[in-house]
Tab-separated table of C-alpha atoms in Angstrom:
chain	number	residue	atom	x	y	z
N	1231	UNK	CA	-10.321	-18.482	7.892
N	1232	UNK	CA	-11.592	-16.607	10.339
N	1233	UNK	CA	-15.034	-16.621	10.987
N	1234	UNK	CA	-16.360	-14.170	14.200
N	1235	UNK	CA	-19.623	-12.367	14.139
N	1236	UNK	CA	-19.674	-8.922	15.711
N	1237	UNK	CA	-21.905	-8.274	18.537
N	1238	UNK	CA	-22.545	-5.171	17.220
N	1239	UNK	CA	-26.255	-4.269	15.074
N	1240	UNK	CA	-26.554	-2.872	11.773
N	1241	UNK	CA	-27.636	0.383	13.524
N	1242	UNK	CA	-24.514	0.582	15.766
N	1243	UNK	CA	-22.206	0.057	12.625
N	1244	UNK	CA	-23.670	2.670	10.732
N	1245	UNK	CA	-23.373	5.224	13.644
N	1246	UNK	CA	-19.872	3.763	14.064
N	1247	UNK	CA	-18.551	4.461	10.563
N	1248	UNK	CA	-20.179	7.584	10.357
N	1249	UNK	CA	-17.976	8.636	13.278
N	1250	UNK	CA	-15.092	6.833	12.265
N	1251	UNK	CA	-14.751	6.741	8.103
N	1252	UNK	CA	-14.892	11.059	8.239
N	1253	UNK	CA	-11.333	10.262	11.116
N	1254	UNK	CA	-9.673	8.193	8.472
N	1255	UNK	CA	-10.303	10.569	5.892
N	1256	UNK	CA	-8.458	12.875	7.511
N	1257	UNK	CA	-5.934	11.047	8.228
N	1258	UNK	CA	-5.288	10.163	4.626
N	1259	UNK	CA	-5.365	14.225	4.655
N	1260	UNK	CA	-2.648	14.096	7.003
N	1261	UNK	CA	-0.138	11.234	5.243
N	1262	UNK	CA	-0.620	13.491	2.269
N	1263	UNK	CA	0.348	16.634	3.884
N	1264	UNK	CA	3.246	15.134	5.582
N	1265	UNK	CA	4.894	13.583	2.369
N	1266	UNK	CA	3.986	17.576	0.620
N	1267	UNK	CA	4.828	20.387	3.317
N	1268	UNK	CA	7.276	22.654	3.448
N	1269	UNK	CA	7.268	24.413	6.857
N	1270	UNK	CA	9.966	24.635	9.259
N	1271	UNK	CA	11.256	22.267	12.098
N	1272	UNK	CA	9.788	23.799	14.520
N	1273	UNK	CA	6.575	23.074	13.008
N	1274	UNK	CA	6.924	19.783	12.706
N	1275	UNK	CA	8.305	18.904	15.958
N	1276	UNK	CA	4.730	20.896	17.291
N	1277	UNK	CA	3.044	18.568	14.404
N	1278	UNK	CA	4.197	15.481	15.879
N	1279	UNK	CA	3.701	16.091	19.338
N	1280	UNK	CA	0.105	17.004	18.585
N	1281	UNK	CA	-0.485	14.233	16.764
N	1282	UNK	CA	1.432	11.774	19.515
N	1283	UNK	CA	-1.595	13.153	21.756
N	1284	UNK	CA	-4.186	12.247	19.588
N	1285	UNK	CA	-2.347	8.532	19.190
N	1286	UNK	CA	-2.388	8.334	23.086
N	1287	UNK	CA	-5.969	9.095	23.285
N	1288	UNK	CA	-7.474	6.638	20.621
N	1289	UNK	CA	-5.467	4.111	22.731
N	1290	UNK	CA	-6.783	4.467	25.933
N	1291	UNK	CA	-9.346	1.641	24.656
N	1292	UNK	CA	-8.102	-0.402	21.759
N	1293	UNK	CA	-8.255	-4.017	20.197
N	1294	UNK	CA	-5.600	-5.918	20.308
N	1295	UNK	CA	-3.833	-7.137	17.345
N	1296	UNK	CA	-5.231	-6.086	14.253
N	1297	UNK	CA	-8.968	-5.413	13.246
N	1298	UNK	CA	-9.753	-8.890	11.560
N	1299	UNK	CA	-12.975	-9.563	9.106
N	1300	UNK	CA	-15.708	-10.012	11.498
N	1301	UNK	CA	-19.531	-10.786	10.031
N	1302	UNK	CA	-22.292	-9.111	10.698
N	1303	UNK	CA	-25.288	-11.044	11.711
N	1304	UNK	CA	-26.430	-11.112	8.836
N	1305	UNK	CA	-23.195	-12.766	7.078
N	1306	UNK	CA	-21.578	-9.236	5.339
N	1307	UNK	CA	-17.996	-9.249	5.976
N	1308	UNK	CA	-16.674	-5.868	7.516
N	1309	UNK	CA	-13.150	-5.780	6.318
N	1310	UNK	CA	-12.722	-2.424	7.982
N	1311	UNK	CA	-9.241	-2.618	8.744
N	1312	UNK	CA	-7.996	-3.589	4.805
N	1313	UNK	CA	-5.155	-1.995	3.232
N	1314	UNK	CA	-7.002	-1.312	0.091
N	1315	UNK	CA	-10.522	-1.135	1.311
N	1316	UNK	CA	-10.191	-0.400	4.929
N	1317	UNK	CA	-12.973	2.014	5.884
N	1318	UNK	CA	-10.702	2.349	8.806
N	1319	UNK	CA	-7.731	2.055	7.422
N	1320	UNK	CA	-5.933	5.543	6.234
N	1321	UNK	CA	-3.231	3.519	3.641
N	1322	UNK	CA	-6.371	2.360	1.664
N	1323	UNK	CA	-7.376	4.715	-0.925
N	1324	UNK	CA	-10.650	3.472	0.004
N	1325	UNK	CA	-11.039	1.364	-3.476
N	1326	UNK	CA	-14.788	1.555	-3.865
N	1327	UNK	CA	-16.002	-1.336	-5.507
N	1328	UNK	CA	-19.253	-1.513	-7.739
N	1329	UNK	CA	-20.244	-4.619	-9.157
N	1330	UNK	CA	-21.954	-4.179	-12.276
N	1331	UNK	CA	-24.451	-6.282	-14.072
N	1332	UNK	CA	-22.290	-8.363	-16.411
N	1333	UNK	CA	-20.881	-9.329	-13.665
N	1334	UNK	CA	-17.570	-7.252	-13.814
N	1335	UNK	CA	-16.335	-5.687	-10.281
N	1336	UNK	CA	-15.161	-1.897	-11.003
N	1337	UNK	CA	-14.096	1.254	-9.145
N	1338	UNK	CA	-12.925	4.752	-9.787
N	1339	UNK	CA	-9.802	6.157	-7.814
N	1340	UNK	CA	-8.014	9.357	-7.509
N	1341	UNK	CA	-4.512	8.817	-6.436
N	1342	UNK	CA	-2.029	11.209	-4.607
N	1343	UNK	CA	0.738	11.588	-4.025
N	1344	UNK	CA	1.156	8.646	-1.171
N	1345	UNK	CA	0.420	6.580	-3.759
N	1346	UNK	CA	3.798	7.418	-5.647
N	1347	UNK	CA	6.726	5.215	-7.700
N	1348	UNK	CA	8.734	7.330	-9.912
N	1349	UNK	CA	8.164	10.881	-10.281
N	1350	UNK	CA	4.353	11.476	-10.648
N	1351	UNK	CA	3.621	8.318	-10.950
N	1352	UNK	CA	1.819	5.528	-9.450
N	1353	UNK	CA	3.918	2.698	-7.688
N	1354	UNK	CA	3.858	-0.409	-9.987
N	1355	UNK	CA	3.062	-2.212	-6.486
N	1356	UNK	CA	0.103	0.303	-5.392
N	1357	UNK	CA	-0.830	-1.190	-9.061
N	1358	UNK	CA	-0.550	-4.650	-8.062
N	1359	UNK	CA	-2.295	-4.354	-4.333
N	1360	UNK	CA	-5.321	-2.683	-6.127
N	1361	UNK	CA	-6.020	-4.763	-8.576
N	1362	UNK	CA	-5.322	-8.117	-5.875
N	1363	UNK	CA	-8.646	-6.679	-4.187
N	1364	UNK	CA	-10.772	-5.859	-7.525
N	1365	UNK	CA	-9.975	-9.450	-8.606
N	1366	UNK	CA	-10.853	-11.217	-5.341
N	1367	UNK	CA	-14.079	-8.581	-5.235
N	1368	UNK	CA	-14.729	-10.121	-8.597
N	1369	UNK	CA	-14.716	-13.413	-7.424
N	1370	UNK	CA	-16.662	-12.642	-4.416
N	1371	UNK	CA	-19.795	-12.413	-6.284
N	1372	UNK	CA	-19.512	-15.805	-7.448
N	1373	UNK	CA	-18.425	-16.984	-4.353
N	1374	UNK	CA	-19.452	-14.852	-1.434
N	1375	UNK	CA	-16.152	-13.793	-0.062
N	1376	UNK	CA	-13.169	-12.419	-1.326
N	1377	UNK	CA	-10.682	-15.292	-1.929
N	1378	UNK	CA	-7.010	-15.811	-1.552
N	1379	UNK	CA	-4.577	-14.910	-4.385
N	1380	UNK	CA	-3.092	-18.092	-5.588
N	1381	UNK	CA	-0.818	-15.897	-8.167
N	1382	UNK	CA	-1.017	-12.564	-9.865
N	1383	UNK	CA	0.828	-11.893	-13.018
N	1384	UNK	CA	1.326	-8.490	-13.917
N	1385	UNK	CA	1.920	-6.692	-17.357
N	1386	UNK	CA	2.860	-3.210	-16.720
N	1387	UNK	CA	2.090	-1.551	-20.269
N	1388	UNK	CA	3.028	1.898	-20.042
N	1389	UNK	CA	3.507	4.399	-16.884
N	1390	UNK	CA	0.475	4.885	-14.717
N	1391	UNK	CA	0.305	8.884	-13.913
N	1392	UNK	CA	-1.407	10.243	-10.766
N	1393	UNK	CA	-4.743	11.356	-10.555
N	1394	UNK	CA	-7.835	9.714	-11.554
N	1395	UNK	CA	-8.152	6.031	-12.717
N	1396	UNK	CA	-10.773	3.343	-13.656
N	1397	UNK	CA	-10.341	-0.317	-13.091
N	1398	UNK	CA	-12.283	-3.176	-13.927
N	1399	UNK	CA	-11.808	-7.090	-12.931
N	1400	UNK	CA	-13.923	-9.986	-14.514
N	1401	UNK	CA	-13.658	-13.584	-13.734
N	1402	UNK	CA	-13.301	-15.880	-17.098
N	1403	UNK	CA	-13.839	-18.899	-15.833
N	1404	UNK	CA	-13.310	-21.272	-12.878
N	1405	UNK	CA	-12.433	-24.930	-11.381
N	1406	UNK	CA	-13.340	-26.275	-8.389
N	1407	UNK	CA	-12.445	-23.777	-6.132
N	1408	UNK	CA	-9.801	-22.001	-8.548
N	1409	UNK	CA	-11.215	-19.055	-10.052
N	1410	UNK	CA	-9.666	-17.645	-13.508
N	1411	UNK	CA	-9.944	-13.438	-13.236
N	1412	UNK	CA	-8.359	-10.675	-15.501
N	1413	UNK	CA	-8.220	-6.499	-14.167
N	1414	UNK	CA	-6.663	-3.952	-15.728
N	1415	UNK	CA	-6.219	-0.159	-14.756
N	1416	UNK	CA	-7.322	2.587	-17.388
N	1417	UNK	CA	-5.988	6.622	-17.533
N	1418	UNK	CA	-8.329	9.087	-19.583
N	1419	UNK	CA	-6.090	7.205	-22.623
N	1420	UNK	CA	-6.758	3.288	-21.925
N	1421	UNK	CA	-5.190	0.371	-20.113
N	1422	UNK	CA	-1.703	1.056	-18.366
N	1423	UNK	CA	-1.435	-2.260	-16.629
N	1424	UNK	CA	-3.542	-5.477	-16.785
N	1425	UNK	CA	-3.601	-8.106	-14.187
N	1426	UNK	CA	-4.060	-12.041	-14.652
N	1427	UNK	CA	-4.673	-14.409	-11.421
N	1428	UNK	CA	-6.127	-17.818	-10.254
N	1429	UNK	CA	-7.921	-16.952	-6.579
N	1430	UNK	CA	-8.451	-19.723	-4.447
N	1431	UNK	CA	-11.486	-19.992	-2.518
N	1432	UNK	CA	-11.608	-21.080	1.297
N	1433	UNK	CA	-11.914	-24.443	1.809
N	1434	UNK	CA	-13.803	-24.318	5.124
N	1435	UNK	CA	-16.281	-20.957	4.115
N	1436	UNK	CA	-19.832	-21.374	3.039
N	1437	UNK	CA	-20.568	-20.869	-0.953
N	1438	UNK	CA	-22.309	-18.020	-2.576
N	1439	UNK	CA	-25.882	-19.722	-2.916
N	1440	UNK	CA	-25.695	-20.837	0.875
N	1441	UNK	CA	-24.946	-17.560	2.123
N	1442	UNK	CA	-27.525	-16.100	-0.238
N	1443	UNK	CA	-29.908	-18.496	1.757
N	1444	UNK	CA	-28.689	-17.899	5.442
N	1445	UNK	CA	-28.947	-14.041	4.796
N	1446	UNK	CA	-32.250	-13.995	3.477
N	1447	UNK	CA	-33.604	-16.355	6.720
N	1448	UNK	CA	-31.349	-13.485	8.555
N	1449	UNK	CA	-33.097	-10.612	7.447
N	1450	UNK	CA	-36.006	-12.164	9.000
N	1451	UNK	CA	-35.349	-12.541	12.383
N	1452	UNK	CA	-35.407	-10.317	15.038
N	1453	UNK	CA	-31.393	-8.645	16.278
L	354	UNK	CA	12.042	10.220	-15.993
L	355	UNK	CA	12.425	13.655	-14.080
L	356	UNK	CA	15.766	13.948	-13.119
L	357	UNK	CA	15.259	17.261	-10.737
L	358	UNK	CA	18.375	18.076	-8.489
L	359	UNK	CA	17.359	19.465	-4.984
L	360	UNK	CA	19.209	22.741	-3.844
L	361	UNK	CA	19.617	21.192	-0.662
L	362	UNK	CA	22.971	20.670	1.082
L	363	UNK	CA	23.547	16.660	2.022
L	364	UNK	CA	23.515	18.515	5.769
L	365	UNK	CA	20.169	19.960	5.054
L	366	UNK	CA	18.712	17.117	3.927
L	367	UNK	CA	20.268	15.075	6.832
L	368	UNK	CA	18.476	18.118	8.919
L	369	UNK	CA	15.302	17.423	7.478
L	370	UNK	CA	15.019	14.010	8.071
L	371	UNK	CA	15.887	13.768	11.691
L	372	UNK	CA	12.535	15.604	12.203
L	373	UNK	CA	10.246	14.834	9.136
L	374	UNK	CA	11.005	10.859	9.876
L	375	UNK	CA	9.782	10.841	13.665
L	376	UNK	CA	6.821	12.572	12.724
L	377	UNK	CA	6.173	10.330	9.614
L	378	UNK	CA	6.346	7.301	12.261
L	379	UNK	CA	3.888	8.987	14.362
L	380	UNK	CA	1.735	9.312	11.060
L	381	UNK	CA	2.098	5.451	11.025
L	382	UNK	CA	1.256	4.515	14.530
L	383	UNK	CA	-1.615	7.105	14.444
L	384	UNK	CA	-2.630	5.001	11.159
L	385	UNK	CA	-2.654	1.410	13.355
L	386	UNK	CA	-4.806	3.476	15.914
L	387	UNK	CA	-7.592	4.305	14.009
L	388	UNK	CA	-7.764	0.898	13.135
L	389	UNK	CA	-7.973	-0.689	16.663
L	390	UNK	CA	-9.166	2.252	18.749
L	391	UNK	CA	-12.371	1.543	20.838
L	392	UNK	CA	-13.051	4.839	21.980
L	393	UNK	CA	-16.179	6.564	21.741
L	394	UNK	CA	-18.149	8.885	19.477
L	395	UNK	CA	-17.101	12.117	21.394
L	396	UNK	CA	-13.353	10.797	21.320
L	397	UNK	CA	-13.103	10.217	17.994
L	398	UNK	CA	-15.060	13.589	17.132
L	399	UNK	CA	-12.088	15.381	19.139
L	400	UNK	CA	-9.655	13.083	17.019
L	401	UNK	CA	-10.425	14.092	14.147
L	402	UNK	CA	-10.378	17.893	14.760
L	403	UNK	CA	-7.055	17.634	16.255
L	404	UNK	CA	-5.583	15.841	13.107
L	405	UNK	CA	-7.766	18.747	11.196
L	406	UNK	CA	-5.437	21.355	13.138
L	407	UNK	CA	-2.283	19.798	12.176
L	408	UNK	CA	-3.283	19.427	8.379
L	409	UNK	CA	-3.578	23.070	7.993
L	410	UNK	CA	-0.425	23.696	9.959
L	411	UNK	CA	1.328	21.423	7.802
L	412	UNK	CA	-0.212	22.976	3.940
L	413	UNK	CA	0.821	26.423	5.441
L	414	UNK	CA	3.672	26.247	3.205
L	415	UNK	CA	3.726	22.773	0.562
L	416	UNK	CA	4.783	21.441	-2.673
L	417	UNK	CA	2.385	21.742	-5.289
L	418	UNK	CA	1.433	17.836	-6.627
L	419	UNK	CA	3.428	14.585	-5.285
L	420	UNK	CA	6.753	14.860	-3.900
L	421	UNK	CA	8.620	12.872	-7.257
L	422	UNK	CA	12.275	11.840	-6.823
L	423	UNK	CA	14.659	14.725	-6.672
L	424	UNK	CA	18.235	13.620	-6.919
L	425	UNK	CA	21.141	15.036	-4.341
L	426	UNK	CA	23.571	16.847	-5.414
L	427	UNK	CA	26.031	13.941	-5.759
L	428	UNK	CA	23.230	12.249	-7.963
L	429	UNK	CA	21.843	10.217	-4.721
L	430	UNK	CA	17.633	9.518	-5.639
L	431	UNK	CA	15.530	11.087	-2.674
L	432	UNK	CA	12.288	8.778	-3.199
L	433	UNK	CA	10.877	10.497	0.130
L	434	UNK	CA	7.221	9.690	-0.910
L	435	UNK	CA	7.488	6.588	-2.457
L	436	UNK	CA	4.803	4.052	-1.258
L	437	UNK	CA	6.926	1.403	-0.088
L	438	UNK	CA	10.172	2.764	1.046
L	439	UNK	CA	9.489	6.667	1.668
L	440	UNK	CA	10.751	8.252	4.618
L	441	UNK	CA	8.076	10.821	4.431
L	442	UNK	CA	5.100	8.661	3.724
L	443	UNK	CA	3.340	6.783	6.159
L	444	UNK	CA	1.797	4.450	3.800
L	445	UNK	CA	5.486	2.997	3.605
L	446	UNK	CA	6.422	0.441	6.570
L	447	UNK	CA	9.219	1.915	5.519
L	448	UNK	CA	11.251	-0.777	3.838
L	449	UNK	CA	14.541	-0.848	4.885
L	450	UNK	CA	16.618	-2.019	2.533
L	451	UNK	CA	20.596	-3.778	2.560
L	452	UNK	CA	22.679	-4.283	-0.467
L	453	UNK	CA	24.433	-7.877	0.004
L	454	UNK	CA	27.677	-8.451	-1.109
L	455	UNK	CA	26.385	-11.238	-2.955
L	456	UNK	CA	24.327	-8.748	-4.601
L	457	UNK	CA	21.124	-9.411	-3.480
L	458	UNK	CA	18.775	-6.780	-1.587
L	459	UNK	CA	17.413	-7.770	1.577
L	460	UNK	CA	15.202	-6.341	3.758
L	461	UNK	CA	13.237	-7.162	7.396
L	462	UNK	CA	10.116	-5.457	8.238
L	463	UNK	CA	7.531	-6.118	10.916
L	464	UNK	CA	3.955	-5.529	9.611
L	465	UNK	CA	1.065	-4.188	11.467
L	466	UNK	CA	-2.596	-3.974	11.186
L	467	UNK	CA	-2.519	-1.499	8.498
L	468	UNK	CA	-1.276	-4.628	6.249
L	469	UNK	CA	-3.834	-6.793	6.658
L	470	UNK	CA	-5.580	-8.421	4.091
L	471	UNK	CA	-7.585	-11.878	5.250
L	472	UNK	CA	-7.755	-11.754	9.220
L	473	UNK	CA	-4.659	-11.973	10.525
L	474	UNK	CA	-2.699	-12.068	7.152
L	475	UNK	CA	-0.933	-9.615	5.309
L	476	UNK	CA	-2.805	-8.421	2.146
L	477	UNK	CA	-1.278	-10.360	-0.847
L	478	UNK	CA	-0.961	-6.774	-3.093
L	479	UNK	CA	0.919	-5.376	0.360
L	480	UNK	CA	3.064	-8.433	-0.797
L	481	UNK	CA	2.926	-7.545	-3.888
L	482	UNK	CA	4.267	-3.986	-3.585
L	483	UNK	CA	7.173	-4.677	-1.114
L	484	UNK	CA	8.607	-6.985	-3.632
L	485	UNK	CA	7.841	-4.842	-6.563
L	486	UNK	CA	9.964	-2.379	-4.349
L	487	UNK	CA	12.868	-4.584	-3.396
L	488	UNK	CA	13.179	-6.441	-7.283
L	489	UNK	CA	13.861	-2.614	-8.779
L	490	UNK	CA	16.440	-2.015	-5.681
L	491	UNK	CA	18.586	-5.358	-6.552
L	492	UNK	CA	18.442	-4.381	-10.616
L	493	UNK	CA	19.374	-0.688	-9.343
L	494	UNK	CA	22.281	-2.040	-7.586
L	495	UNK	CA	23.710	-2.769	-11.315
L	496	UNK	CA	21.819	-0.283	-13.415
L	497	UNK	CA	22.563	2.767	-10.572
L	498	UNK	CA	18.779	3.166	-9.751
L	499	UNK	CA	15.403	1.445	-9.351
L	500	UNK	CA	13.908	0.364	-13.019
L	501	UNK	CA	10.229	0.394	-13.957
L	502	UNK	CA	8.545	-2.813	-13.689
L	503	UNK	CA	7.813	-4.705	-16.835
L	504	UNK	CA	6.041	-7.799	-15.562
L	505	UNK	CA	5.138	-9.324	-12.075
L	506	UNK	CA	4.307	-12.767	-11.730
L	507	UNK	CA	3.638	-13.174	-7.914
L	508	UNK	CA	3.068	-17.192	-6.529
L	509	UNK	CA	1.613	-16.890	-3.082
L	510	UNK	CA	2.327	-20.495	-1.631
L	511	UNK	CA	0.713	-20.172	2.087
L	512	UNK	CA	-1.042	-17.460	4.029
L	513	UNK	CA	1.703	-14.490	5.238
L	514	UNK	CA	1.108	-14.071	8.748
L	515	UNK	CA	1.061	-9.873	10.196
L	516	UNK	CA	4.408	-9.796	12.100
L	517	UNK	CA	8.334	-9.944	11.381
L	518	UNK	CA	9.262	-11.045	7.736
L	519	UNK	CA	12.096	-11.497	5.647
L	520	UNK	CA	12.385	-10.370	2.239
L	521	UNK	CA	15.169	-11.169	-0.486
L	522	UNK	CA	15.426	-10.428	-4.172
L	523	UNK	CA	18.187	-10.870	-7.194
L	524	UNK	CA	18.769	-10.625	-10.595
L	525	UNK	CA	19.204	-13.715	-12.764
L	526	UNK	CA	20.014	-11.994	-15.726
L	527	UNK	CA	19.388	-9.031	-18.059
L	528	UNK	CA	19.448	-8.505	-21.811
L	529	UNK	CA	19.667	-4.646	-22.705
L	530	UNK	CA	17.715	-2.631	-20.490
L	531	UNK	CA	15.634	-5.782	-19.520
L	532	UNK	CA	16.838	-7.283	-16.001
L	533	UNK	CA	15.895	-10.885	-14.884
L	534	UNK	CA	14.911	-10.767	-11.396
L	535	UNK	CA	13.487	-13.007	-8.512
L	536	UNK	CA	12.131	-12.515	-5.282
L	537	UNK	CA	10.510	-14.443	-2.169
L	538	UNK	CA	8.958	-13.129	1.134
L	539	UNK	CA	9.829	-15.614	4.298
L	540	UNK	CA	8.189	-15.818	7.413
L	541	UNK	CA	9.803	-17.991	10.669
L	542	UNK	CA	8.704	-21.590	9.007
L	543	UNK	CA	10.214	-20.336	5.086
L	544	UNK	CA	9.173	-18.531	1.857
L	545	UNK	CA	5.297	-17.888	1.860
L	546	UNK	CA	5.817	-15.706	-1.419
L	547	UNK	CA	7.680	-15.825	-4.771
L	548	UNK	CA	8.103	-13.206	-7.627
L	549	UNK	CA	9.724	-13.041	-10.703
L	550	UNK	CA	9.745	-9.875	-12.804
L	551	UNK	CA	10.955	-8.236	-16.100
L	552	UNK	CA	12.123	-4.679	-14.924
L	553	UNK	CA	13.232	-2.075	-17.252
L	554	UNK	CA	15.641	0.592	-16.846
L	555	UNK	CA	14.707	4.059	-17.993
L	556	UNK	CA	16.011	4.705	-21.272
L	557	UNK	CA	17.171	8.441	-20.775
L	558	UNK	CA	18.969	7.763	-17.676
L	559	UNK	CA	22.966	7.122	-17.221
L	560	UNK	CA	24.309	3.315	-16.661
L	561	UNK	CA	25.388	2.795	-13.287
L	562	UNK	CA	29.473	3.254	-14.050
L	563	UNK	CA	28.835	6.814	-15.243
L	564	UNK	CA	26.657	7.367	-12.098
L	565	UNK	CA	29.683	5.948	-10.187
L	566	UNK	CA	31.966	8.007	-11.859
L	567	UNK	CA	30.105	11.350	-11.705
L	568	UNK	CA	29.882	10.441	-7.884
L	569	UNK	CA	32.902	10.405	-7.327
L	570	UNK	CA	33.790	13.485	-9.003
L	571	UNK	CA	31.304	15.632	-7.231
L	572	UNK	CA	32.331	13.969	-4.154
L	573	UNK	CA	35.357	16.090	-4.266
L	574	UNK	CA	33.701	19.308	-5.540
L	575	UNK	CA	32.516	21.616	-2.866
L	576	UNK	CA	28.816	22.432	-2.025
C-alpha cells in the first residue's frame, strides 16, 4: 500500500479542487452529451478537434502514471483520481459519502445516462463498483482507510432505473483484519440490489485509533 | 425490455460510428487528463470553458433521457451507451469483446488512470463491472443477447495492477432462463479475479434460434 504524503497544504488543496472539481464536472457534462447528441458529422469532427486541444493543453504538465492516494499531512487520504469517488475523475459519479451516526456509510446519486445497462437502466456492474466503495467507506470508519475487497456477492433483486438512488453500507461484524459489511441500493420503491462482502484491511497501514492519535498531534503543529 | 428498432440504414450507422467513436476516445483521453494534468489555475479555468463550448454544440440537437439499446434492422442490439462496452460512452474502456469457438467470450483491455481504485490498482467494482459485462455476452452467445444479472459473487485473489489484462468468461450451465456462468480477470503472472453469476434472460424476448432465423431472413430483404 502506498503510502506518500503530498507536499501540498490544506490551503493549496482547497484552491486546487475548487479549480479543478467545477473541470470534471463538466466533463461528466461532456461524456453525457456525447453518448445523447444528435448533430451532424461535421459537428463532431469540430467537437473532437476542440476537445483534442484542450487534451494537449492539460498535458503540457502532467503526472505520470496515474494519480495514486497520497495523504495529506495530516493523514486524510485524497483519492482524487477514483473511479467512483474521484473528485478528479469524470467516470465517477462523484459517490458522496456521509457517514451517519449508527455508524452506517450512505450517499445519494443521480445517475445518467453513462451510467446505463439495458434500456434505462443502470448497469448491474455500475451497481456492483458503487456499492465496492460504500462498503470499503463503511469499513473505513472502523479502520481508517478504505480496505481491499476480499469478495462481493451480489443479489440483483429487481431492475435498477435511472435517476435518483439511495444507498447505504453497514459493517456487521469483523475478524482480525476481515471485516463482515452488507449495502444495498434503494429507488423511491425500496431495495433493487443488495451487496454482501468480507474487506480486508492492509496489513502494513496504521489502525483507526492510531491515526485518530497522529492526526490530532497533526493538527497541532505548524505546516 | 425495450425492443426499439432504429430507422437507420446498417451504412448509416457504420457512418456514424467512424466519427462518434474517435471523438468518444478523445472523451476518454481528455478523462485520464484531468486526472494527471499539472497545469495551473488559469489553464484549467480556460479548460473548462472550452469543454463548456463543445457541450452546448453537442445538446444543439439530442435525445431526450439515456441512449437505451435500439436494435438494427436485422435485430443486431446497438448498446452505444452502455457503461462497459459503449462505443459512445467514455466511461466504457470500451470492452472489446471475441466470441471463441469454444464458446467462451474473451476480451483484452489496457486500463488507465481513470480505473484506479487503491494506488496503482484497478478499482475492484471496475472489476466488477467488466465481468458483469463479459458473463451476459458469453450467456448471449446462446440466448441471442446479453441477460440481466441475477447474482454476482466476485473473489478478488491479489491486487489487479492498472495496465494490459485479460478477461474470459463461460457458461457452465443453465436451467430455463437461468444461465450458469463463470468468469476470471488475468494479469501477466495469472487470474487476480474470479466471478460466478446467475444471469437471467429477459422473459419477453425471442430465444436465440428465432433471432438466428429472423436474421437471416431480413438479411435477404432490402433496406
Amino acid at each position: 500500500m502506498d503510502f506518500r504524503l503530498t507536499d501540498m497544504t490544506d490551503e493549496e488543496i482547497a484552491q486546487d479542487l475548487s479549480v479543478v472539481e467545477p473541470l470534471t464536472d463538466s466533463v461528466r457534462d461532456l461524456i453525457d452529451a456525447v453518448i445523447r447528441t444528435e448533430v451532424d458529422a461535421e459537428h463532431l469532427i469540430a467537437a473532437r478537434e476542440q476537445i483534442e486541444a484542450v487534451v494537449a493543453s492539460l498535458r503540457a504538465e502532467q503526472k505520470p502514471g496515474s494519480y495514486g492516494v497520497p495523504f495529506t499531512k495530516k493523514l486524510h487520504g485524497m483519492p482524487y483520481g477514483n473511479a467512483a469517488v474521484g473528485k478528479r475523475n469524470a467516470i465517477a459519479p462523484p459517490l458522496e459519502i456521509e457517514h451517519q451516526a449508527d455508524g452506517s456509510a450512505t450517499s445519494k446519486v443521480v445517475l445518467g445516462a453513462a451510467y446505463e445497462g439495458p434500456a434505462g437502466l443502470v448497469h448491474g456492474g455500475i451497481s456492483a463498483m458503487l456499492l465496492d466503495q460504500l462498503l470499503g467507506e463503511a469499513v473505513s470508519r472502523q479502520h481508517g482507510i478504505p480496505c481491499f475487497t476480499g469478495t462481493l456477492t451480489m443479489t440483483y433483486l429487481r431492475p435498477t432505473p435511472l435517476g435518483a438512488l439511495r444507498l447505504r453500507a453497514e459493517t456487521t461484524g469483523n475478524s482480525g483484519r476481515k471485516y463482515f459489511v452488507r449495502a444495498e441500493i434503494c429507488d423511491a420503491d425500496g431495495p433493487t440490489v443488495t451487496a454482501e462482502a468480507i474487506m480486508v484491511a492492509p496489513a502494513n497501514f496504521p489502525r483507526h485509533e492510531e491515526l485518530q492519535r497522529l492526526r490530532a498531534q497533526l493538527a497541532e503543529a505548524p505546516e
